[in-house]
XYZ file of C-alpha atoms in Angstrom:
739
model
C 16.450 29.219 6.902
C 15.191 31.175 3.885
C 11.502 31.974 4.059
C 9.536 31.820 0.828
C 5.906 32.122 -0.098
C 4.465 28.586 -0.419
C 3.607 29.273 -4.051
C 7.144 30.284 -4.974
C 9.365 27.585 -3.490
C 11.837 25.643 -5.583
C 12.928 23.301 -2.856
C 12.974 19.608 -3.718
C 9.746 17.850 -2.952
C 8.767 14.538 -1.454
C 7.240 11.791 -3.519
C 3.555 11.423 -2.740
C 1.687 8.165 -2.891
C -1.270 7.423 -5.095
C -4.687 8.625 -4.033
C -5.911 5.069 -4.549
C -3.768 3.906 -1.630
C -5.826 5.621 1.017
C -9.418 5.459 -0.091
C -10.036 2.698 -2.561
C -9.991 -1.064 -2.771
C -6.836 -1.830 -4.634
C -7.704 -4.826 -6.764
C -8.114 -2.574 -9.771
C -5.467 -0.068 -8.831
C -2.833 -2.704 -8.228
C -3.114 -4.102 -11.719
C -3.021 -0.610 -13.132
C 0.226 0.419 -11.470
C 1.810 -2.969 -12.012
C 1.146 -3.025 -15.730
C 2.056 0.580 -16.476
C 5.398 0.911 -14.699
C 8.677 -0.248 -16.274
C 10.138 -3.172 -14.340
C 13.458 -1.421 -13.768
C 11.618 1.379 -11.947
C 10.401 -1.251 -9.491
C 13.926 -2.487 -8.948
C 15.322 1.045 -8.537
C 12.912 1.841 -5.736
C 13.442 -1.393 -3.799
C 15.485 0.059 -1.002
C 16.832 -3.008 0.747
C 18.210 -5.666 -1.630
C 20.562 -8.365 -0.384
C 22.384 -10.525 -2.924
C 24.506 -13.640 -2.795
C 22.599 -15.687 -0.190
C 23.649 -19.351 -0.341
C 20.975 -21.517 -1.978
C 21.389 -24.124 0.766
C 20.383 -21.471 3.323
C 17.244 -20.791 1.285
C 16.387 -24.489 1.243
C 16.950 -24.845 4.993
C 15.528 -21.588 6.349
C 12.833 -20.585 3.863
C 11.502 -23.917 2.640
C 12.310 -25.937 5.771
C 14.184 -28.807 4.105
C 16.335 -31.020 6.314
C 20.106 -30.487 6.071
C 20.739 -34.123 5.143
C 18.259 -33.849 2.245
C 19.930 -30.658 1.010
C 23.350 -32.276 0.990
C 22.095 -35.443 -0.684
C 20.452 -33.546 -3.557
C 23.480 -31.308 -4.117
C 25.713 -34.408 -4.288
C 23.596 -35.956 -7.063
C 25.174 -36.549 -10.455
C 22.591 -35.488 -13.042
C 23.091 -35.899 -16.779
C 19.748 -36.984 -18.340
C 17.302 -34.550 -19.922
C 19.729 -31.669 -20.329
C 20.450 -32.185 -24.004
C 16.819 -32.487 -24.967
C 15.303 -29.971 -22.586
C 17.579 -27.657 -20.668
C 20.090 -26.901 -23.388
C 17.312 -26.228 -25.873
C 15.824 -23.750 -23.441
C 19.135 -22.052 -22.658
C 20.227 -21.744 -26.283
C 16.988 -21.028 -28.107
C 14.461 -19.205 -25.924
C 16.240 -15.882 -26.176
C 16.193 -16.018 -29.978
C 12.404 -16.225 -30.207
C 10.134 -13.251 -30.722
C 6.717 -14.889 -30.898
C 4.378 -16.959 -28.783
C 5.181 -20.226 -30.569
C 8.879 -19.902 -29.783
C 8.275 -18.977 -26.164
C 5.715 -21.771 -25.781
C 8.236 -24.316 -27.072
C 10.905 -22.956 -24.722
C 8.533 -23.053 -21.764
C 7.614 -26.670 -22.478
C 11.265 -27.662 -22.738
C 12.068 -26.014 -19.433
C 9.102 -27.577 -17.648
C 10.021 -31.001 -19.018
C 13.469 -30.480 -17.526
C 11.939 -29.389 -14.187
C 9.727 -32.479 -14.071
C 12.740 -34.693 -14.765
C 14.881 -33.022 -12.079
C 12.049 -33.225 -9.573
C 11.651 -36.945 -10.218
C 15.404 -37.458 -9.863
C 15.521 -35.640 -6.521
C 12.446 -37.475 -5.207
C 13.922 -40.816 -6.259
C 17.263 -39.970 -4.639
C 15.515 -39.271 -1.334
C 13.204 -42.264 -1.681
C 9.923 -40.377 -1.438
C 8.665 -40.325 -5.017
C 5.453 -41.936 -3.745
C 4.993 -39.348 -0.982
C 1.268 -38.633 -0.723
C 2.007 -35.083 0.461
C 3.500 -34.350 -2.952
C 0.397 -32.585 -4.252
C 1.941 -29.751 -6.251
C 1.889 -29.058 -9.947
C 3.021 -26.419 -12.449
C 0.868 -24.041 -14.484
C 2.383 -22.471 -17.589
C 0.848 -19.428 -19.299
C 1.679 -20.982 -22.671
C -0.374 -24.102 -22.032
C -2.432 -25.052 -25.074
C -5.692 -24.796 -23.154
C -4.969 -21.280 -21.798
C -7.052 -18.302 -22.884
C -5.242 -15.710 -25.048
C -5.432 -13.197 -22.191
C -3.029 -15.396 -20.207
C -0.247 -14.464 -22.644
C -0.059 -11.024 -20.995
C 3.036 -10.225 -18.951
C 0.690 -9.425 -16.076
C 0.534 -13.185 -15.488
C 3.662 -15.012 -14.257
C 5.233 -17.346 -16.808
C 5.032 -20.396 -14.555
C 3.545 -20.922 -11.111
C 3.933 -23.777 -8.680
C 0.688 -24.494 -6.837
C -1.484 -27.175 -5.297
C -3.589 -29.561 -7.347
C -6.065 -29.448 -8.921
C -5.539 -26.643 -11.420
C -8.495 -24.439 -12.406
C -10.532 -25.771 -15.340
C -10.204 -24.521 -18.929
C -6.580 -23.483 -18.526
C -7.406 -20.484 -16.327
C -4.498 -19.230 -14.211
C -4.573 -20.143 -10.524
C -5.343 -17.338 -8.103
C -2.257 -15.726 -6.633
C -4.002 -16.209 -3.294
C -3.083 -19.907 -3.523
C 0.087 -19.903 -5.644
C 3.099 -21.275 -3.802
C 5.853 -19.814 -5.978
C 6.183 -18.199 -9.387
C 8.811 -18.236 -12.128
C 9.871 -15.610 -14.628
C 11.387 -17.038 -17.800
C 13.121 -14.214 -19.606
C 13.098 -13.891 -23.363
C 13.658 -11.309 -26.076
C 10.058 -10.046 -26.007
C 10.332 -9.261 -22.300
C 13.671 -7.489 -22.727
C 12.067 -5.262 -25.354
C 9.194 -4.536 -22.978
C 11.609 -3.577 -20.224
C 13.353 -1.126 -22.525
C 10.003 0.471 -23.318
C 9.741 -0.849 -26.894
C 6.406 -1.741 -28.398
C 5.512 -5.382 -27.851
C 2.196 -6.758 -28.988
C 0.326 -8.168 -26.011
C -3.104 -9.704 -25.695
C -5.092 -8.180 -22.830
C -8.788 -8.763 -23.256
C -11.503 -7.454 -20.984
C -12.052 -9.711 -18.025
C -8.591 -11.145 -18.547
C -5.890 -12.450 -16.329
C -5.675 -9.764 -13.642
C -9.139 -10.486 -12.362
C -8.137 -14.103 -11.872
C -4.536 -13.865 -10.722
C -5.125 -11.156 -8.118
C -6.846 -12.850 -5.222
C -8.515 -9.602 -4.139
C -9.873 -8.692 -7.560
C -12.947 -10.880 -7.309
C -13.758 -9.930 -3.730
C -16.730 -7.774 -2.783
C -15.612 -4.149 -2.537
C -16.870 -1.775 0.133
C -16.215 1.520 -1.574
C -17.192 2.891 -4.996
C -14.859 2.143 -7.904
C -11.697 4.240 -7.928
C -11.983 7.721 -9.317
C -9.898 7.920 -12.468
C -6.914 10.194 -12.032
C -6.889 12.674 -14.880
C -3.594 13.859 -16.295
C -2.165 17.226 -15.338
C -3.626 20.146 -17.229
C -1.809 23.220 -18.493
C -1.825 26.213 -16.192
C -3.540 28.844 -18.303
C -3.951 31.354 -15.493
C -2.690 34.737 -16.682
C -1.850 35.746 -13.124
C 1.605 34.219 -13.178
C 3.816 35.892 -10.611
C 6.438 35.128 -8.045
C 3.652 33.264 -6.182
C 3.131 30.688 -8.932
C 6.593 29.408 -9.739
C 6.429 25.605 -9.772
C 8.892 23.554 -7.768
C 12.011 22.343 -9.513
C 11.832 18.768 -10.779
C 14.599 16.551 -9.395
C 16.669 15.220 -12.292
C 17.354 11.847 -10.710
C 13.783 10.907 -9.832
C 11.560 8.905 -12.211
C 8.651 10.869 -13.614
C 6.145 8.632 -11.833
C 6.533 7.036 -8.453
C 6.052 3.282 -8.298
C 3.744 2.551 -5.384
C 4.123 -1.167 -5.934
C 7.784 -0.906 -4.968
C 7.795 1.415 -1.957
C 5.021 2.878 0.156
C 5.994 6.535 0.238
C 3.067 7.227 2.560
C 5.127 5.448 5.177
C 6.362 7.053 8.376
C 9.931 7.242 7.086
C 8.825 8.814 3.822
C 10.623 8.489 0.486
C 14.067 7.028 0.766
C 17.196 8.402 -0.794
C 18.983 5.079 -0.436
C 20.022 3.121 -3.515
C 19.641 -0.620 -3.925
C 22.462 -2.648 -2.470
C 23.842 -4.940 -5.151
C 27.273 -6.069 -6.124
C 27.166 -6.955 -9.799
C 26.344 -5.082 -12.985
C 23.145 -6.883 -13.908
C 21.173 -8.084 -10.853
C 18.448 -10.602 -11.596
C 15.690 -8.171 -10.606
C 16.829 -5.512 -13.034
C 14.382 -5.490 -15.947
C 12.279 -8.062 -14.115
C 8.559 -8.384 -13.552
C 9.140 -10.528 -10.472
C 8.696 -7.676 -7.925
C 5.356 -6.824 -9.499
C 4.183 -10.435 -9.235
C 5.298 -10.374 -5.599
C 3.163 -7.258 -5.014
C 0.073 -9.072 -6.241
C 0.824 -12.305 -4.407
C 1.333 -10.563 -1.071
C -1.733 -8.350 -1.572
C -4.012 -11.251 -2.492
C -4.287 -12.193 1.194
C -2.351 -11.460 4.374
C 0.686 -13.422 3.218
C 3.937 -12.785 5.112
C 6.451 -13.487 2.336
C 6.773 -15.060 -1.102
C 9.581 -16.543 -3.230
C 10.056 -16.378 -6.983
C 12.651 -17.563 -9.507
C 14.144 -15.598 -12.383
C 15.410 -17.869 -15.164
C 17.505 -15.934 -17.688
C 18.673 -18.405 -20.341
C 20.452 -20.980 -18.168
C 20.990 -18.685 -15.158
C 18.640 -19.107 -12.202
C 18.232 -16.666 -9.304
C 15.970 -17.398 -6.336
C 14.413 -14.236 -4.835
C 12.694 -13.745 -1.462
C 10.258 -10.868 -0.813
C 8.696 -9.704 2.424
C 7.508 -6.299 3.634
C 10.974 -5.278 4.898
C 13.441 -6.463 2.299
C 14.308 -8.420 -0.825
C 16.971 -11.143 -0.735
C 18.406 -13.042 -3.710
C 20.359 -16.269 -3.709
C 23.632 -16.401 -5.575
C 22.768 -17.124 -9.250
C 23.730 -20.455 -10.784
C 23.609 -22.111 -14.197
C 21.318 -25.124 -14.361
C 23.281 -26.515 -17.317
C 26.433 -26.549 -15.178
C 24.834 -27.192 -11.775
C 21.525 -28.983 -12.436
C 21.507 -30.324 -8.877
C 20.912 -26.785 -7.584
C 17.803 -26.418 -9.703
C 16.723 -29.862 -8.502
C 17.201 -28.674 -4.912
C 15.107 -25.545 -5.434
C 12.325 -27.462 -7.170
C 12.222 -30.232 -4.575
C 12.294 -27.834 -1.604
C 9.558 -25.651 -3.069
C 7.312 -28.587 -3.842
C 7.770 -30.248 -0.461
C 7.298 -27.175 1.759
C 3.981 -26.765 3.528
C 1.526 -23.885 3.703
C 3.328 -22.280 6.620
C 6.745 -22.448 4.919
C 5.230 -20.875 1.815
C 4.562 -17.714 3.839
C 0.779 -17.940 4.197
C -0.843 -16.351 7.254
C -1.729 -19.172 9.675
C -4.538 -17.049 11.135
C -6.426 -16.902 7.815
C -8.409 -20.052 7.091
C -11.569 -21.214 5.398
C -14.684 -21.160 7.546
C -14.499 -24.684 8.896
C -17.262 -27.006 9.928
C -17.343 -28.137 13.551
C -15.633 -31.370 12.509
C -12.792 -29.517 10.773
C -12.339 -26.731 13.305
C -9.448 -28.348 15.180
C -7.517 -29.533 12.122
C -4.725 -27.558 10.480
C -5.627 -26.653 6.871
C -3.312 -28.026 4.212
C -4.019 -25.445 1.508
C -4.505 -21.673 1.787
C -7.884 -20.116 1.114
C -8.533 -19.150 -2.497
C -10.911 -16.303 -1.575
C -10.479 -14.005 1.392
C -14.154 -13.077 1.336
C -15.963 -15.817 3.236
C -12.813 -16.895 5.090
C -12.022 -16.071 8.714
C -9.123 -14.507 10.597
C -8.827 -16.255 13.949
C -6.542 -15.053 16.753
C -5.931 -16.285 20.301
C -5.959 -14.036 23.351
C -3.183 -11.441 23.605
C -1.941 -9.474 26.638
C -3.896 -6.461 25.348
C -7.066 -8.082 23.961
C -9.191 -11.212 24.139
C -9.027 -13.419 21.064
C -11.331 -12.905 18.107
C -12.703 -14.725 15.070
C -13.486 -12.359 12.195
C -15.372 -13.461 9.054
C -14.512 -11.367 5.995
C -17.448 -10.031 3.987
C -15.629 -7.496 1.813
C -12.313 -5.878 0.897
C -11.951 -2.180 1.673
C -8.297 -1.822 0.778
C -5.479 -3.998 -0.583
C -1.887 -2.703 -0.587
C -0.202 -1.712 -3.838
C 3.340 -1.403 -2.524
C 5.881 -4.154 -1.972
C 8.049 -2.723 0.792
C 6.581 -0.588 3.527
C 3.483 -0.308 5.656
C 1.351 -2.272 3.132
C -1.981 -1.783 4.883
C -4.859 -4.177 4.187
C -8.383 -3.411 5.423
C -11.344 -5.809 5.383
C -14.907 -5.523 6.582
C -16.820 -8.359 8.201
C -18.460 -9.820 11.282
C -17.087 -11.140 14.544
C -18.038 -14.509 15.977
C -20.209 -14.344 19.103
C -20.069 -16.593 22.147
C -22.846 -18.828 20.796
C -20.854 -19.518 17.614
C -22.947 -17.303 15.347
C -21.649 -14.163 13.678
C -22.726 -10.623 14.508
C -25.122 -8.661 12.345
C -23.042 -5.557 12.965
C -20.021 -5.194 10.679
C -16.515 -4.285 11.784
C -13.200 -3.519 10.119
C -10.083 -5.696 10.277
C -6.781 -3.948 9.549
C -3.304 -5.416 9.031
C -0.201 -3.283 8.450
C 3.612 -3.476 8.631
C 4.861 -0.246 10.257
C 8.355 0.289 11.597
C 8.885 -1.314 14.965
C 9.897 2.080 16.379
C 6.548 3.696 15.534
C 3.771 3.989 18.101
C 0.787 1.811 17.253
C -2.541 3.366 16.344
C -4.208 1.465 19.182
C -1.731 2.908 21.692
C -2.243 6.438 20.355
C -6.024 6.154 20.708
C -5.635 4.622 24.188
C -3.453 7.554 25.272
C -5.867 10.084 23.791
C -8.804 8.538 25.611
C -6.850 8.816 28.854
C -6.067 12.492 28.248
C -9.254 13.782 26.576
C -12.663 14.430 28.188
C -15.010 11.446 28.084
C -17.420 13.430 25.905
C -14.790 13.459 23.154
C -14.280 9.689 23.133
C -17.142 9.183 20.668
C -15.047 11.018 18.068
C -12.219 8.462 18.324
C -12.235 4.924 16.873
C -13.128 1.948 19.060
C -11.078 -1.257 18.889
C -12.123 -4.788 19.866
C -8.841 -6.591 19.219
C -5.221 -5.513 18.779
C -1.946 -7.396 18.429
C 1.653 -6.705 17.432
C 3.962 -9.445 16.115
C 7.705 -9.054 15.621
C 9.691 -10.900 12.921
C 10.723 -13.326 15.682
C 7.097 -13.950 16.635
C 6.290 -14.705 12.992
C 9.508 -16.675 12.464
C 10.235 -14.777 9.245
C 13.032 -16.349 7.164
C 14.764 -12.946 6.884
C 16.099 -13.558 10.405
C 17.965 -16.711 9.354
C 19.395 -15.783 5.949
C 22.621 -14.352 7.377
C 21.847 -10.805 6.244
C 23.759 -7.841 7.621
C 20.892 -5.582 8.664
C 20.432 -2.837 11.201
C 17.468 -2.524 13.533
C 16.142 0.775 12.167
C 14.202 -0.788 9.287
C 12.643 -3.618 11.291
C 8.928 -3.901 10.671
C 6.251 -5.540 12.767
C 2.817 -6.865 11.873
C 0.064 -4.894 13.599
C -3.492 -6.216 13.565
C -6.592 -4.502 14.874
C -10.325 -5.075 14.673
C -12.634 -2.154 15.317
C -16.003 -0.572 14.677
C -16.944 0.116 11.071
C -18.020 3.693 10.370
C -19.514 5.329 7.279
C -17.615 7.586 4.871
C -18.665 11.242 4.835
C -20.474 10.975 1.512
C -22.935 8.629 3.218
C -23.839 11.248 5.852
C -27.311 11.539 4.294
C -27.704 15.334 4.417
C -25.668 18.514 4.344
C -26.512 19.058 8.015
C -25.067 15.672 8.960
C -22.011 16.258 6.774
C -21.308 19.614 8.412
C -21.767 18.152 11.895
C -19.421 15.233 11.249
C -16.801 17.518 9.677
C -16.988 19.959 12.607
C -16.717 17.121 15.128
C -13.490 15.993 13.447
C -12.113 19.552 13.356
C -12.676 19.922 17.087
C -11.305 16.447 17.849
C -8.191 17.232 15.807
C -7.495 20.351 17.872
C -8.388 18.692 21.169
C -5.996 15.806 20.434
C -3.226 18.319 19.739
C -3.900 20.647 22.667
C -4.625 18.137 25.441
C -3.329 14.880 23.978
C -0.106 16.191 22.474
C -0.770 14.348 19.196
C -0.736 15.533 15.580
C -2.891 13.431 13.241
C -0.868 14.222 10.050
C -3.143 12.408 7.589
C -6.447 14.262 7.301
C -8.257 12.854 4.252
C -11.699 11.760 3.119
C -10.855 8.199 4.107
C -10.049 9.202 7.683
C -13.009 11.436 8.529
C -15.960 9.162 9.214
C -19.593 9.415 10.318
C -21.145 7.313 13.087
C -24.985 7.134 12.895
C -26.813 8.112 16.092
C -30.268 6.954 17.253
C -31.825 10.389 16.608
C -30.954 10.261 12.906
C -27.946 12.558 13.184
C -24.308 11.499 13.093
C -21.158 11.973 15.131
C -17.872 12.593 13.362
C -15.074 10.090 14.018
C -11.453 11.015 13.322
C -10.031 7.693 12.224
C -6.661 6.175 11.260
C -4.076 7.498 13.726
C -1.231 5.304 12.520
C 0.580 8.257 10.891
C 0.182 10.446 13.970
C 3.037 11.963 15.914
C 3.508 13.025 19.529
C 4.475 16.630 20.210
C 6.979 17.472 22.945
C 6.236 19.775 25.848
C 8.314 22.524 24.217
C 6.235 22.315 21.065
C 8.887 20.522 19.019
C 7.927 17.350 17.195
C 9.584 14.190 18.416
C 10.914 13.602 14.950
C 13.545 10.896 14.510
C 13.814 11.453 10.756
C 13.270 15.074 9.610
C 13.238 14.003 5.959
C 9.901 12.263 6.048
C 6.605 13.646 4.861
C 3.142 12.325 5.713
C -0.263 12.778 4.132
C -2.646 11.744 1.377
C -1.791 13.807 -1.753
C -5.203 15.269 -2.704
C -5.559 16.681 0.805
C -1.949 17.522 1.698
C -1.033 21.097 2.576
C 0.806 22.871 -0.210
C 3.991 23.275 1.848
C 4.197 19.523 2.437
C 4.023 18.921 -1.308
C 7.027 21.124 -1.998
C 9.386 19.222 0.281
C 10.010 17.621 3.693
C 9.400 19.998 6.582
C 8.083 19.950 10.127
C 4.382 19.106 10.326
C 2.184 21.603 12.197
C -1.467 21.663 13.212
C -2.090 24.314 10.537
C -1.179 21.752 7.876
C -3.985 19.485 9.091
C -6.352 22.495 9.124
C -5.389 23.182 5.504
C -6.162 19.551 4.670
C -9.656 20.058 6.133
C -10.099 23.002 3.752
C -9.148 20.894 0.715
C -11.496 18.170 1.916
C -14.390 20.660 1.849
C -13.559 21.552 -1.758
C -13.319 17.866 -2.667
C -16.649 17.070 -1.037
C -18.395 20.027 -2.720
C -17.336 18.715 -6.139
C -17.915 14.972 -5.619
C -20.455 14.140 -2.894
C -24.144 13.490 -3.539
C -25.205 13.342 0.098
C -28.912 12.652 -0.360
C -28.083 9.691 -2.610
C -25.218 8.653 -0.287
C -22.856 8.416 -3.238
C -19.613 9.919 -4.437
C -18.921 10.837 -8.048
C -17.159 8.103 -9.988
C -14.630 10.429 -11.609
C -12.448 13.207 -10.296
C -13.725 16.654 -11.238
C -11.417 18.256 -13.865
C -10.861 21.325 -11.683
C -8.986 19.229 -9.095
C -7.823 16.305 -11.238
C -4.212 17.409 -10.717
C -4.558 16.618 -7.018
C -4.558 12.922 -7.926
C -1.690 12.943 -10.445
C 1.078 10.535 -9.477
C 4.420 12.249 -10.127
C 7.713 12.002 -8.326
C 7.697 15.668 -7.318
C 3.904 16.170 -6.924
C 4.223 19.154 -9.284
C 0.709 19.101 -10.832
C -0.868 18.847 -7.375
C 1.326 21.665 -6.077
C 0.633 23.960 -9.029
C -3.142 23.438 -8.853
C -3.285 24.343 -5.167
C -0.965 27.299 -5.761
C -3.457 28.633 -8.319
C -6.298 28.236 -5.801
C -4.309 30.230 -3.233
C -3.610 33.163 -5.558
C -5.202 36.424 -4.405
C -7.342 36.628 -7.542
C -7.884 33.055 -8.710
C -10.044 32.131 -11.665
C -9.618 28.469 -10.705
C -11.129 29.111 -7.260
C -14.122 30.777 -8.887
C -14.461 27.837 -11.288
C -14.511 25.434 -8.329
C -17.080 27.514 -6.438
C -19.365 27.564 -9.474
C -19.037 23.781 -9.984
C -20.054 22.848 -6.424
C -23.005 20.478 -6.149
C -26.306 22.144 -5.164
C -26.201 20.700 -1.635
C -22.883 22.461 -1.024
C -23.724 25.945 -2.351
C -24.255 27.196 1.196
C -20.993 25.589 2.362
C -19.123 27.405 -0.425
C -20.344 30.786 0.751
C -20.213 30.147 4.494
C -17.082 28.016 4.854
C -15.005 27.382 1.718
C -14.763 31.003 0.561
C -13.875 32.434 3.999
C -11.341 29.648 4.656
C -9.679 30.280 1.318
C -9.351 33.956 2.238
C -7.852 32.933 5.590
C -5.159 30.750 4.006
C -4.347 33.243 1.232
C -4.001 36.084 3.729
C -1.963 34.064 6.255
C 0.537 32.754 3.712
C 0.937 36.115 1.979
C 1.382 38.106 5.192
C 3.833 35.561 6.582
C 5.881 35.693 3.405
C 5.953 39.496 3.357
C 6.906 39.667 7.050
C 9.765 37.185 6.791
C 11.022 38.830 3.616
C 11.127 42.154 5.457
C 12.889 40.543 8.422
C 9.922 40.967 10.760
C 9.034 38.237 13.311
C 6.543 35.599 12.147
C 6.598 32.049 13.481
C 6.340 28.972 11.264
C 3.894 27.108 13.504
C 1.001 29.580 13.165
C 2.314 31.963 10.458
C 2.531 34.806 12.904
C -0.654 33.842 14.734
C -2.770 34.044 11.554
C -3.416 30.307 11.175
C -4.675 28.732 14.381
C -7.668 26.686 15.437
C -9.283 29.900 16.705
C -8.806 31.854 13.451
C -10.011 28.792 11.539
C -13.251 28.594 13.552
C -13.687 32.375 13.464
C -13.507 32.285 9.669
C -16.484 29.901 9.450
C -18.298 31.735 12.293
C -18.612 28.664 14.525
C -18.127 28.815 18.293
C -16.241 25.665 19.312
C -16.982 23.555 22.335
C -14.834 24.166 25.396
C -15.354 20.647 26.811
C -15.851 22.192 30.254
C -12.176 23.195 30.400
C -11.500 26.699 31.766
C -9.424 28.824 29.394
C -9.575 26.147 26.677
C -9.741 28.691 23.824
C -7.026 30.979 25.214
């Protein structure tokens, strides 16, 4: 292995996820990423695409239609309505370039759908079925607001009656299915051409995204400034930026793949077997992102209609599957089948979480809800007992985080209250977390349980406390992916993990610099203790994962939270790493070496993240006011830039780690008054520690002298870290603990 100074590497780098993923409620961020990214970028980064599924299988296994009904509809002979509706749509929609043309095409297509739906219902003898309570909403309805014409709103949605008043789009929290009707204007958008689009303030995103109107726990997202030019005159071999991969898009698309996942960015290409898959140049994956994020939905289905060609697409957190495309002018019975099956399926078959329901009255408590909740805030998650935890009823009072990605871990976090034995809800608030990690990963609850068994009892207050945990496999959830006849391995299987735990405060709410320093130090010591005695690396030190727990005496205790990216370390010191190509961390706080490319994660990388967190806090936290700045400080704005190779982030940190850095001095001078002492006592000395360790390690390895990677020749350890800030760590009553 060639050893290089961290500021001079040209090795290919991992894609880092957006800063918004880890610390902010995503209602705003989701719409931002969804609207800015080209649709084909979404398709390119969907790793697991399966094409050619038989439509009958979709009707049977996704929508739950009986086999006899499927066969009867497919055997129908349908001729009416095609000349007046379907053929007009197929022949003329693609020629239009304005709203009037698209509106006429939409109406023609919906007239055809209504006719086919009536034909199928009549054929099966249930046209008077009272359960038939669905309807269509079209963004070109005459009573729709101009903002609905934006491509951020699906063309057509199928949902329960009644529709919202005044033509407003239904919330994606309650939409059953959505349609994309392709036209010339969309094709121009997909190619990056200018297309005039109405997008007024307070427009469609706030309505369509079910999480957008929820109460948010954190401050609004800090705006991520663009990368600035490196004007530092001290360019040397230490400041050569990493080489940009030529095959990677300039910006990563978080709505397609969660690169902050345990398997990291994937080098796989989509699996498809024709030249123009339906999802190429499609907005459908982005609509799926919003629909799944609007609540805890398990899966969603959408239709792409390109002229007369229809493709049915299934999305869950593991994969995307598409039915074999068909022409509704040649096979109208297939469109009739899809429409009938979608309209007749119930809430469960539409992929909605059965554990999420409206807060019912005593009279309604035992009845199964027919419709999903339209607002997560105010609703409850209710779970029965599990082998590991007693059951719980959790009432949501706010949204802390909604996922932006389609495939991957897709973590959602809510705050709220748990129901007590007397039926009332607690005054104390808790967090409720749902995520879709790989089945092979160790759960956060298990990691914390193991740590509490291995660490001194005194240290337990620095670990999160859980009230409820559960893990559900695809079989437990009866996901349709299991029954679609897909040829899949077991490596990419994901499970749904749910936990409810204590709610702690972010560090900027510590109240004083003394409390901030105490909480930060507690987390530093817990991090090392977990590694030394527990054999666990945290691997995701960030401002969202270092928390403060108020104590009765007015002080706080630091809590090192969010262990779901952690990793066990073997007795010989080697990571138990099944995939050496993965890279974990939250970009603004990631160690510089992790930004330049996949490599083994060491404790020193987490210590470096703690250093960057101090810089971040000094620039953004108003502790007395218990607030964080609303915008990223320009000196570290590059830490939040979303690029495929993390180059701006890498270059900024490389400049900070130069021996004589004007940027470091700029940061020190910009620190908030409360942090001036921290700059002199901690940030400055720690910067010197990291600069010296990296430089000496590089010089030693270049000269062929011994210097290990884990501690950079013994220069970067927990002991040298604590010595630099002149703090004597606790020994926890363990003889020889600091040896």
